[in-house]
Amino acid sequence: MPISWFKKYLGQRGLDGGIPVEFTPRAVILGLLIGSLLCFTNLYFGLQTGFISMMSLQSSLIGFLISRMLPTPLTPQELVVVQTTSTATGTMPLAAGFVGILPALSKLEEDRDGSPPIHLTWAAAIGWSFAVAFFGVFMSPPIRKQVIIEEQLAFPSGTATAHLISVLHKLPPPESPKGVSDGYERVADEEDHAISDDESAADVELERDVEETGWKALIWSFVPSGILTLAAYFFPVIFAIPIFGYDLARTWMWTFTPSLSYVGQGIIMGYPVTLSMNFGMLTGWAILSPLSKHMGWAPGPVGSMTDGARGWILWISLAIMCADSLVSLLPVVAGYAKDVFGPYLGWSTTAKEDNEVEPPERLVPGSWVVIGWAVSVAVGTVLVWAVFGHDGIKPWATFLGFVLGGLLSVLAVRALGETDINPVSGLGKISQLFFAWIQPGNIVANIIAGGVAEAGAQQAGDLMQDLKTGHLVRASPRAQFYGQLIGSGVSIFVTATAYSLYTRAYEIPGPTFPAPTAWVWLSLARLLRDGELPERSGVFMLAFAIIFAAVAAWKNYAARRGKWYTKWIPSGVAFAIGFLNTPSFSIARLLGGVLEHIYRTRVAKADSQDIRLIVVASGFVLGEGVTSVISLILRSCGVGAISCWGCGHGMCGGCPA
C-alpha cells in the first residue's frame, strides 16, 4: 500500500461516496480513544457519587492538543467529530444505567421485593447496553431541527465548546455568519491546512502559546492527581481524613476526601452549583441526619440505607429532585404545547423561520431516522426480554418504555437547551410512576422500564449539545450522526467490560463505590409498590418539595427574564445531590468551585482566551480516572492496601477489613 495513499486516507479529506469531508478515520479513532478513557472515568465517578460529566469541552481541548502532534492538525469540523464521538462513548455508563439501574437490581431482596438480586454477566450486560444504546441517537436529528434551527435554543455548554474551538483555530465568533462560512471553507480547502501569508505573527504566537500552555498545564495537573490517587489506594486514609475526629467520622460519616479530581469536577461544575451542593450537604448531614437519629426515626447505623439516617434523608433528596425537575419542566411543556397546537388554536407561536444552513446531503435523511428508530426499538425490546426474561418485564411494557423515552427526550432536550441541565433524574421518576400504574407490584419491571425511558432522554439531550456545537462551527450533522452511532456502539463493549471488572474487584454498592443513585431507583420502586415511608419522612418530603418547587419557579422566572442573579438561586438537583453523597464528596468540589470563581473574576476576567484552568481541571479528572484503571488491575490481582493506619473510623473503602 503506497505511503502517500495511506497518508491521504488518514488525512483531513474524508472518504468518498458521499461521506462528509470531516468524517475522517483519524477524527473517529481519536474520539473513540478519548471517549473510552472518559467512559472509565465516568463509570468510576458515577459509581462513587452518581455524577458524570459529558466532558465535551474537554474532549475538544484534548483532541486539539493531540492533533498538534500530527503532520496535519485537525480542522475545526474534524474536532467536532472528535468531540461528538467521544461524548457518545463516554456517557454510556449513565445512558445504559450502569451507575444506577444495574446496581439497583443487584440490591433486590427476594423476601421484600419478590425477586432475588439480579447480577448481569458480561454477555448480558452487552445485550442490555445494545438494547438502549441507539434509539436516543435516532431521536436526535428530528429534534435538532426544532430546537437548534427553528427555536435556536442556547445550549450553553455546546455554545461554550464552539467558542473554544473558534479560539483554538483563530476563527471569528460562532455567532457571526462570517465565522460559520470561514470555518466551512477551511475544511473544504484542497490544500493541507497551513498558515497563510496574511495571518499575523500574533495569531501564530497565540497558537503556539495555547499548545505549549495546554500541554504543560495538562501534564502538571494529570501527574499529581494520578500520584495522589495511587497513594490513596495503598494508604486509604488519605482519601478518608476525619474532619472532627475519629468518633464523628465513625458515627456521623464526616470525612474529607482531598481528591484533585473532585476539585477538577468542582471547577467544571462552577461555583454556584458546588455552593448549592454543599448547602444540601450541610442541611442533610449536619441537621437532618442527627435529627432523624436522635428522634428515633432512623434507629439503625447512620450509614445504613434501610434503617439509618442516610436512608432517611434519601427520601427528602428524592422529593427535592422531583419537585425541582417537574416545576422546571412546566415552562418547557407549555412552550412545546404552544408550538405544536398553537397554529390550530390561533395562538402565536415561538417557532422561527427555517434557518437551516446545511444542504440535504449533509443532513440525516428522514427515512434513516424512521427505519433506524423502529429497528432499534424492536431489537431493544427483544434483547430486554432475552436478558431479564418474561417474569422480569413483559415485552409490551418495554415497548412502552421506548415510546415514553421518545416523548421524554423532547422535554429533556428543551430543558437542556434553555437551562443547561438535563433533568433525567426527574424524568426517570416520571417513568417509574407511569410503570407503577401499568404494571403494578413488579419492582424489576418498574426499574427496567424506567431505565429504558431515561436512557433515551439522557442520550438525546446530551448529544444535542454536540449538535449545537456542530451547528455553530458548521460541521456536518451527518458526520456527527455517524460519530454518535460509532461511539455508542464501541462504548457498549467498553462500558460492559469496565463494569464487569469493577464488580469483580469491588462490592457495588459498597464502601468504595456506594452508587447512590441506585438507592434512589430502588427506594422509589419500593415506595410505589408498598406505599410505606420511613417514620416522619413524609412531612419533611412535603415541606422540602414545596420549598424547592417555589425556588425552581423563581429560578425559571429569573432565567427567562435574563436576571443577573439567576445563577445564584440554589439548584434543587445540586442541593439534593448533597444529600445523596457523604460530606467527603462535596467539600472538595466546593474547593474547586471557589477556585473557579476566583480565577474567573480576578485572574482571567479580561482574557476570554485563557483556557489554563479548563486544562488543569481536565488533567485533575483524567489523572484519577486513568489511575483508577491501574488500581482496578491491582485489586483484581490481589494487591491491596499497604497500611490501614488511621482507618479506625471504618470509612476507608480500600482496606479489606
XYZ file of C-alpha atoms in Angstrom:
657
model
C 0.000 0.000 0.000
C 1.620 3.307 -1.050
C 2.554 5.635 1.839
C 1.018 8.617 0.021
C -2.345 6.833 -0.230
C -2.191 5.897 3.470
C -1.496 9.484 4.479
C -4.358 10.697 2.336
C -6.651 8.053 3.813
C -5.796 9.207 7.331
C -5.752 12.852 6.364
C -8.408 15.541 6.501
C -10.071 14.611 3.242
C -12.510 12.015 4.499
C -13.832 9.178 2.354
C -15.509 9.137 -0.982
C -19.044 8.036 -1.657
C -20.991 10.844 -0.024
C -19.242 10.650 3.353
C -18.866 14.167 4.837
C -15.373 15.557 4.408
C -14.850 15.993 8.179
C -15.755 12.369 8.929
C -12.176 11.111 8.809
C -10.729 7.924 10.298
C -8.325 9.892 12.465
C -11.126 12.024 13.925
C -13.211 8.949 14.746
C -10.300 6.973 16.175
C -9.176 9.889 18.319
C -12.738 10.409 19.520
C -13.039 6.735 20.457
C -9.759 6.774 22.374
C -10.679 9.881 24.350
C -14.229 8.629 24.854
C -13.078 5.226 26.125
C -10.922 6.950 28.723
C -13.865 9.147 29.716
C -16.072 6.059 29.861
C -13.852 4.500 32.538
C -13.625 7.859 34.314
C -17.382 8.452 34.253
C -18.114 4.925 35.453
C -15.618 5.378 38.282
C -17.073 8.687 39.457
C -20.659 7.716 38.666
C -20.461 4.689 40.942
C -18.937 6.861 43.643
C -21.194 9.913 43.523
C -23.916 9.446 40.900
C -22.387 12.330 38.955
C -20.886 12.099 35.482
C -19.783 14.749 33.011
C -20.233 14.966 29.258
C -16.703 16.399 29.030
C -17.426 17.645 25.508
C -15.380 20.797 26.000
C -12.522 18.798 27.485
C -12.718 16.294 24.617
C -12.312 19.109 22.114
C -9.384 20.548 24.024
C -7.560 17.224 24.393
C -8.279 16.377 20.765
C -6.803 19.685 19.683
C -3.629 19.207 21.755
C -3.089 15.674 20.452
C -3.764 16.721 16.874
C -0.956 19.265 17.066
C 1.446 16.312 17.008
C 0.024 15.062 13.696
C 1.516 16.040 10.325
C -1.706 17.921 9.571
C -3.678 19.228 12.571
C -7.378 18.579 12.861
C -9.713 21.098 11.271
C -12.435 22.693 13.423
C -15.058 20.425 11.899
C -12.975 17.292 12.483
C -12.588 18.429 16.076
C -16.389 18.487 16.378
C -16.494 14.874 15.143
C -13.871 14.001 17.785
C -15.991 15.666 20.452
C -19.237 14.042 19.294
C -17.744 10.544 19.094
C -16.075 10.991 22.467
C -19.286 12.160 24.166
C -21.312 9.257 22.773
C -18.647 6.845 24.020
C -18.057 8.449 27.405
C -21.652 8.923 28.598
C -22.800 5.322 28.158
C -22.346 4.494 31.888
C -25.305 6.781 32.615
C -27.297 6.162 29.427
C -27.257 2.394 29.960
C -27.818 2.646 33.704
C -24.503 1.198 34.866
C -24.269 3.775 37.650
C -27.874 3.383 38.792
C -30.122 0.757 37.202
C -27.825 -2.263 37.326
C -26.539 -1.616 40.881
C -30.170 -1.172 41.990
C -31.113 -4.559 40.542
C -28.178 -6.130 42.380
C -29.607 -4.961 45.732
C -33.019 -6.610 45.360
C -34.175 -8.826 48.225
C -36.393 -11.784 47.403
C -38.374 -11.651 50.660
C -39.011 -7.939 50.346
C -39.098 -7.320 46.591
C -40.354 -10.616 45.208
C -37.170 -11.103 43.178
C -33.662 -12.235 44.058
C -30.720 -9.924 43.264
C -30.024 -9.638 39.549
C -26.354 -9.690 38.565
C -25.786 -9.483 34.827
C -22.986 -11.435 33.220
C -20.698 -9.671 30.771
C -22.702 -11.023 27.831
C -25.992 -9.995 29.432
C -24.610 -6.502 30.105
C -23.673 -6.315 26.415
C -27.222 -7.276 25.451
C -28.794 -4.735 27.813
C -26.473 -1.963 26.602
C -27.185 -2.777 22.967
C -30.909 -2.590 23.733
C -30.760 1.050 24.887
C -27.670 2.385 23.092
C -29.103 3.632 19.813
C -32.698 4.763 19.966
C -31.703 8.056 21.596
C -29.268 8.676 18.740
C -32.053 8.251 16.175
C -34.184 10.713 18.145
C -31.558 13.451 17.788
C -31.855 14.503 14.099
C -35.565 15.418 14.086
C -35.304 17.155 17.471
C -32.267 19.091 16.229
C -34.377 20.662 13.503
C -36.842 22.021 16.053
C -34.683 23.176 18.942
C -31.477 24.277 17.197
C -32.678 25.520 13.817
C -36.214 26.728 14.475
C -36.141 27.783 18.122
C -32.389 28.447 18.268
C -32.118 27.428 21.919
C -28.907 28.407 23.671
C -27.439 25.047 24.786
C -24.804 26.875 26.876
C -22.269 24.037 27.113
C -22.441 23.327 23.386
C -22.086 27.030 22.628
C -19.113 27.321 25.015
C -17.406 24.424 23.235
C -17.964 26.134 19.886
C -16.333 29.262 21.284
C -13.354 27.246 22.497
C -12.902 25.634 19.078
C -13.095 29.082 17.480
C -10.400 30.366 19.837
C -8.137 27.377 19.238
C -8.444 27.709 15.461
C -8.475 31.524 15.361
C -11.931 31.660 13.800
C -14.380 34.561 14.147
C -17.012 34.178 16.903
C -19.515 31.383 16.128
C -22.499 33.745 16.074
C -21.062 35.604 13.136
C -22.142 34.409 9.667
C -18.593 35.074 8.606
C -17.375 32.713 11.291
C -19.633 29.959 10.015
C -18.622 30.446 6.421
C -14.896 30.704 7.068
C -14.918 27.584 9.192
C -16.573 25.563 6.462
C -14.363 26.885 3.696
C -11.275 25.990 5.638
C -12.213 22.311 5.899
C -13.160 22.163 2.226
C -9.866 23.676 1.068
C -7.978 21.489 -1.375
C -4.638 22.240 0.280
C -3.343 20.970 3.591
C -4.077 23.296 6.486
C -1.200 25.733 6.755
C -0.569 29.286 7.933
C -1.407 31.649 5.094
C 0.599 34.766 4.198
C -1.888 37.186 5.697
C -2.008 35.536 9.124
C -0.343 37.805 11.601
C 2.576 36.917 13.804
C 0.324 37.487 16.798
C -2.012 34.738 15.636
C 0.901 32.345 15.209
C 2.175 33.221 18.654
C -1.292 32.672 20.147
C -1.493 29.217 18.607
C 1.925 28.287 19.958
C 1.076 29.645 23.398
C -2.178 27.675 23.526
C -0.400 24.475 22.526
C 2.567 24.910 24.889
C 0.495 26.156 27.824
C -2.129 23.480 27.281
C 0.303 20.577 27.336
C 2.197 21.898 30.356
C -0.973 22.524 32.342
C -2.405 19.124 31.394
C 0.736 17.225 32.384
C 1.358 19.162 35.593
C -2.224 18.550 36.721
C -2.511 14.960 35.460
C 0.619 13.669 37.207
C -0.068 14.836 40.799
C -3.697 13.696 40.546
C -2.566 10.240 39.468
C 0.135 10.038 42.144
C -2.289 11.080 44.871
C -4.863 8.514 43.704
C -2.292 5.706 43.693
C -1.045 6.760 47.135
C -4.628 6.675 48.428
C -5.003 3.145 47.109
C -2.062 1.903 49.187
C -2.845 4.171 52.167
C -6.663 4.553 52.097
C -6.832 7.068 54.943
C -5.525 9.708 52.520
C -8.977 9.835 50.906
C -10.875 9.443 54.193
C -9.456 12.053 56.558
C -11.585 12.574 59.684
C -12.710 16.197 59.875
C -13.832 16.378 63.508
C -12.046 13.345 64.920
C -12.494 9.590 64.651
C -15.678 9.416 66.706
C -17.650 11.786 64.475
C -16.170 10.157 61.385
C -17.193 6.708 62.572
C -20.644 7.704 63.821
C -21.734 10.515 61.511
C -19.605 9.853 58.361
C -17.849 13.251 58.417
C -14.639 12.727 56.487
C -12.793 14.681 53.820
C -11.524 13.304 50.517
C -8.757 15.594 49.183
C -9.157 14.242 45.674
C -7.789 16.519 42.969
C -10.316 15.019 40.565
C -13.123 16.232 42.825
C -11.520 19.668 42.767
C -11.413 19.450 38.973
C -15.053 18.461 38.812
C -15.872 21.435 41.027
C -14.075 23.711 38.578
C -16.074 22.253 35.704
C -19.375 22.458 37.602
C -18.771 26.060 38.663
C -19.052 27.898 41.962
C -22.860 28.360 42.103
C -23.575 24.640 41.547
C -20.981 23.466 44.089
C -22.327 26.005 46.560
C -25.842 24.560 46.183
C -24.451 21.061 46.602
C -22.701 21.985 49.850
C -25.762 23.764 51.232
C -27.568 20.490 50.640
C -24.755 18.537 52.287
C -24.893 20.727 55.404
C -28.698 20.536 55.576
C -28.739 16.774 55.144
C -25.713 15.675 57.120
C -25.368 18.381 59.778
C -29.073 18.923 60.557
C -31.463 16.245 59.264
C -29.214 13.221 59.786
C -28.597 13.908 63.511
C -32.242 14.934 63.939
C -33.598 11.689 62.479
C -31.173 9.646 64.572
C -31.902 11.370 67.879
C -35.672 11.396 67.335
C -35.637 7.652 66.687
C -36.954 7.933 63.138
C -33.785 6.260 61.776
C -32.642 3.924 64.558
C -30.037 1.974 62.584
C -26.418 2.907 61.874
C -26.173 6.342 60.239
C -24.762 4.937 57.016
C -27.493 2.312 56.554
C -29.739 2.780 53.527
C -32.511 0.700 55.063
C -32.982 1.921 58.632
C -30.272 4.543 59.088
C -30.142 8.320 58.736
C -28.620 8.062 55.256
C -31.605 6.100 54.011
C -33.964 8.511 55.803
C -32.580 11.690 54.196
C -32.565 9.908 50.836
C -36.338 10.396 50.700
C -36.064 14.158 51.201
C -33.487 14.216 48.415
C -35.887 12.348 46.166
C -38.698 14.827 46.910
C -36.428 17.789 46.125
C -35.287 16.320 42.811
C -38.811 15.530 41.696
C -40.188 18.950 42.681
C -37.337 20.839 41.051
C -37.417 18.810 37.840
C -41.186 18.877 37.429
C -41.511 22.627 38.014
C -38.579 23.303 35.680
C -40.269 21.199 33.006
C -43.602 23.037 33.166
C -42.486 26.010 31.021
C -40.882 23.570 28.585
C -44.085 21.548 28.287
C -46.154 24.719 27.910
C -43.851 26.069 25.206
C -43.864 22.773 23.336
C -47.654 22.536 23.515
C -47.935 26.094 22.253
C -45.657 25.354 19.305
C -47.475 22.131 18.405
C -51.099 23.109 18.966
C -50.837 26.880 18.644
C -51.421 27.065 14.874
C -54.612 25.005 15.214
C -55.953 27.184 18.026
C -54.975 30.514 16.550
C -52.222 31.192 19.113
C -48.993 32.951 18.263
C -46.090 30.531 18.233
C -42.434 30.868 19.139
C -41.155 28.990 16.078
C -38.919 30.997 13.784
C -38.458 30.788 10.034
C -36.421 27.952 8.642
C -32.772 28.840 9.264
C -31.275 25.565 8.062
C -27.885 26.297 6.507
C -26.912 22.751 5.615
C -27.635 21.196 2.214
C -29.634 17.937 2.208
C -26.578 15.801 1.519
C -25.069 16.886 4.856
C -28.240 16.185 6.856
C -29.541 12.868 8.154
C -32.372 11.661 5.872
C -35.751 11.238 7.489
C -36.025 7.675 6.212
C -32.864 6.767 8.152
C -34.401 8.170 11.320
C -37.711 6.334 10.958
C -36.194 2.985 9.984
C -33.351 3.240 12.479
C -35.617 4.160 15.376
C -38.087 1.382 14.548
C -35.342 -1.240 14.244
C -33.599 -0.090 17.438
C -36.864 -0.257 19.392
C -37.779 -3.683 18.007
C -34.343 -5.153 18.621
C -34.132 -3.452 22.010
C -37.470 -4.922 23.116
C -36.342 -8.421 22.159
C -32.972 -8.006 23.886
C -34.512 -6.748 27.137
C -36.826 -9.763 27.140
C -33.874 -12.081 26.442
C -31.774 -10.573 29.252
C -34.400 -10.298 32.000
C -36.987 -12.835 30.925
C -40.765 -12.587 30.747
C -41.078 -12.564 34.531
C -38.811 -9.528 34.761
C -40.669 -7.288 32.351
C -43.180 -8.003 29.622
C -42.243 -7.022 26.049
C -45.214 -4.695 25.685
C -44.061 -2.806 28.777
C -40.568 -2.486 27.343
C -42.020 -1.137 24.098
C -43.993 1.450 26.053
C -40.764 2.355 27.827
C -39.168 3.179 24.487
C -42.183 5.228 23.423
C -42.192 7.116 26.717
C -38.461 7.644 26.362
C -39.042 9.248 22.986
C -41.591 11.656 24.456
C -39.443 12.474 27.473
C -36.411 13.081 25.265
C -38.184 16.079 23.733
C -38.656 17.573 27.193
C -35.089 16.727 28.215
C -33.620 18.365 25.130
C -35.643 21.549 25.528
C -34.865 21.825 29.225
C -31.182 21.300 28.477
C -31.252 23.884 25.711
C -32.777 26.502 27.990
C -31.092 25.774 31.326
C -28.002 23.632 30.526
C -29.398 20.984 32.892
C -30.692 17.654 31.637
C -33.430 16.751 34.165
C -33.113 12.993 33.709
C -33.458 12.400 37.446
C -36.975 13.839 37.447
C -37.849 12.260 34.115
C -36.746 8.879 35.442
C -39.123 9.287 38.368
C -41.972 10.164 35.976
C -41.322 6.941 34.076
C -41.336 4.958 37.323
C -44.681 6.490 38.313
C -46.114 5.556 34.906
C -44.961 1.949 35.076
C -46.162 1.551 38.648
C -49.598 2.215 37.191
C -49.448 -0.029 34.105
C -47.536 -2.929 35.694
C -48.136 -2.615 39.456
C -46.304 -4.642 42.062
C -43.346 -5.548 39.831
C -40.252 -3.772 41.134
C -37.972 -5.272 38.489
C -40.225 -4.069 35.665
C -40.509 -0.654 37.275
C -36.744 -0.162 37.406
C -36.004 -1.616 33.960
C -38.758 0.205 32.094
C -37.872 3.433 33.883
C -34.262 2.947 32.850
C -35.258 2.383 29.226
C -37.238 5.618 29.192
C -34.476 7.558 30.939
C -31.819 6.275 28.525
C -33.397 7.917 25.507
C -33.958 11.204 27.319
C -30.404 11.344 28.629
C -28.754 10.334 25.382
C -30.773 12.583 23.089
C -30.260 15.515 25.444
C -26.513 15.216 25.874
C -25.875 14.550 22.187
C -27.857 17.677 21.323
C -25.169 19.791 22.976
C -22.699 18.410 20.429
C -25.087 19.117 17.565
C -25.313 22.725 18.769
C -21.534 22.956 18.653
C -21.538 21.468 15.167
C -24.196 23.935 14.021
C -22.158 26.914 15.206
C -18.868 25.633 13.765
C -20.612 24.364 10.616
C -19.794 20.700 10.972
C -21.880 18.214 9.044
C -24.836 16.854 11.082
C -24.483 13.624 9.140
C -20.830 13.313 10.157
C -21.821 13.853 13.782
C -24.572 11.255 13.408
C -22.036 8.708 12.177
C -19.772 9.582 15.102
C -22.628 9.149 17.574
C -23.518 5.716 16.201
C -19.920 4.505 16.214
C -19.202 5.930 19.661
C -22.335 4.387 21.149
C -21.589 1.028 19.536
C -17.994 0.843 20.769
C -18.991 2.058 24.225
C -21.301 -0.942 24.642
C -18.251 -3.184 24.955
C -16.075 -0.678 26.822
C -18.708 0.064 29.465
C -19.806 -3.543 29.964
C -16.190 -4.675 30.292
C -15.324 -1.904 32.736
C -18.406 -2.610 34.858
C -17.655 -6.338 34.942
C -14.121 -5.617 36.117
C -15.326 -3.267 38.852
C -17.963 -5.715 40.109
C -15.376 -8.475 40.326
C -12.926 -6.324 42.272
C -15.310 -4.329 44.495
C -18.645 -4.646 46.222
C -21.133 -2.440 44.332
C -22.845 -0.729 46.038
C -20.201 -0.782 48.765
C -17.780 1.381 50.740
C -15.633 2.398 47.778
C -18.467 2.664 45.256
C -21.745 3.423 47.104
C -23.693 4.018 43.848
C -26.111 6.498 45.499
C -28.473 6.782 42.523
C -29.093 3.025 42.709
C -30.778 3.552 46.063
C -32.907 6.323 44.594
C -34.236 3.986 41.901
C -34.784 1.101 44.293
C -36.346 3.193 47.068
C -38.903 4.800 44.766
C -39.789 1.436 43.219
C -40.358 0.011 46.691
C -42.446 3.008 47.719
C -44.641 2.720 44.639
C -45.274 -0.943 45.416
C -45.577 -0.879 49.199
C -46.611 2.713 49.885
C -44.551 2.827 53.093
C -42.255 5.718 54.025
C -39.809 5.859 56.937
C -41.276 7.443 60.054
C -41.948 11.179 59.752
C -40.072 11.397 56.441
C -43.290 12.235 54.571
C -43.707 15.544 56.406
C -40.180 16.638 55.562
C -40.567 15.455 51.979
C -43.659 17.596 51.532
C -42.060 20.644 53.158
C -38.875 20.484 51.113
C -40.817 19.720 47.917
C -42.905 22.879 48.399
C -39.839 24.984 49.176
C -37.855 23.823 46.163
C -40.834 23.943 43.839
C -41.029 27.647 44.705
C -37.264 28.035 44.308
C -37.364 26.316 40.905
C -40.228 28.561 39.778
C -38.288 31.630 40.885
C -35.146 30.422 39.121
C -37.014 29.767 35.870
C -38.773 33.142 36.084
C -35.463 34.948 36.598
C -33.718 32.977 33.833
C -36.383 33.789 31.250
C -36.008 37.484 32.047
C -32.232 37.433 31.964
C -31.712 38.434 35.591
C -28.073 38.623 36.669
C -28.719 36.776 39.917
C -30.238 33.687 38.272
C -27.137 31.549 38.692
C -27.036 32.336 42.409
C -30.515 30.945 43.048
C -29.935 27.454 44.514
C -30.228 24.488 42.171
C -32.633 21.920 43.601
C -30.940 18.999 41.842
C -27.485 20.038 43.090
C -28.907 20.595 46.580
C -30.378 17.085 46.520
C -27.094 15.545 45.368
C -25.568 16.960 48.553
C -27.984 14.685 50.450
C -27.141 11.606 48.398
C -23.401 11.697 48.980
C -21.487 11.800 52.244
C -19.731 15.102 53.107
C -16.407 13.824 51.767
C -17.681 14.034 48.189
C -18.999 17.602 48.355
C -16.320 19.567 50.216
C -13.536 19.036 47.675
C -15.882 20.067 44.862
C -16.618 23.297 46.709
C -12.884 23.998 46.785
C -12.860 23.596 43.008
C -15.877 25.878 42.661
C -14.240 28.578 44.787
C -11.048 28.254 42.734
C -13.055 28.634 39.507
C -14.812 31.747 40.837
C -11.582 33.423 41.989
C -9.767 32.611 38.769
C -12.609 33.755 36.527
C -13.265 37.008 38.388
C -9.717 38.060 39.314
C -7.201 36.351 37.057
C -8.830 35.766 33.668
C -11.601 38.375 33.803
C -10.122 40.370 30.911
C -8.859 37.411 28.871
C -11.574 35.418 27.123
C -8.918 33.160 25.564
C -7.451 31.996 28.881
C -8.054 28.241 28.956
C -5.494 27.263 31.580
C -7.969 26.492 34.341
C -10.054 24.328 31.996
C -6.949 22.361 31.108
C -5.952 21.978 34.763
C -9.426 20.728 35.694
C -9.317 18.218 32.835
C -5.915 16.967 33.980
C -7.147 16.528 37.542
C -10.157 14.481 36.438
C -8.296 12.380 33.877
C -5.382 11.754 36.249
C -7.568 9.968 38.767
C -9.629 8.322 36.032
C -6.574 6.736 34.394
C -5.008 5.742 37.698
C -8.272 4.125 38.771
C -7.711 1.608 35.972
C -4.314 0.783 37.481
C -5.936 0.447 40.907
C -8.546 -1.860 39.406
C -5.844 -4.097 37.939
C -4.000 -4.196 41.264
C -7.205 -5.066 43.115
C -8.012 -7.840 40.609
C -4.523 -9.285 41.111
C -4.988 -9.395 44.870
C -2.745 -6.423 45.663
C -4.356 -4.458 48.471
C -3.536 -1.604 50.806
C -0.043 -1.426 52.293
C -1.277 0.046 55.552
C -4.648 0.658 57.135
C -3.136 3.037 59.672
C -5.537 5.798 60.608
C -8.595 3.914 59.382
C -10.065 3.307 62.802
C -13.219 5.138 61.792
C -14.220 2.437 59.308
C -14.635 4.862 56.394
C -11.727 3.702 54.231
C -13.075 1.668 51.347
C -9.680 0.382 50.265
C -8.974 -1.716 53.346
C -10.087 -5.356 53.166
C -11.305 -5.127 56.768
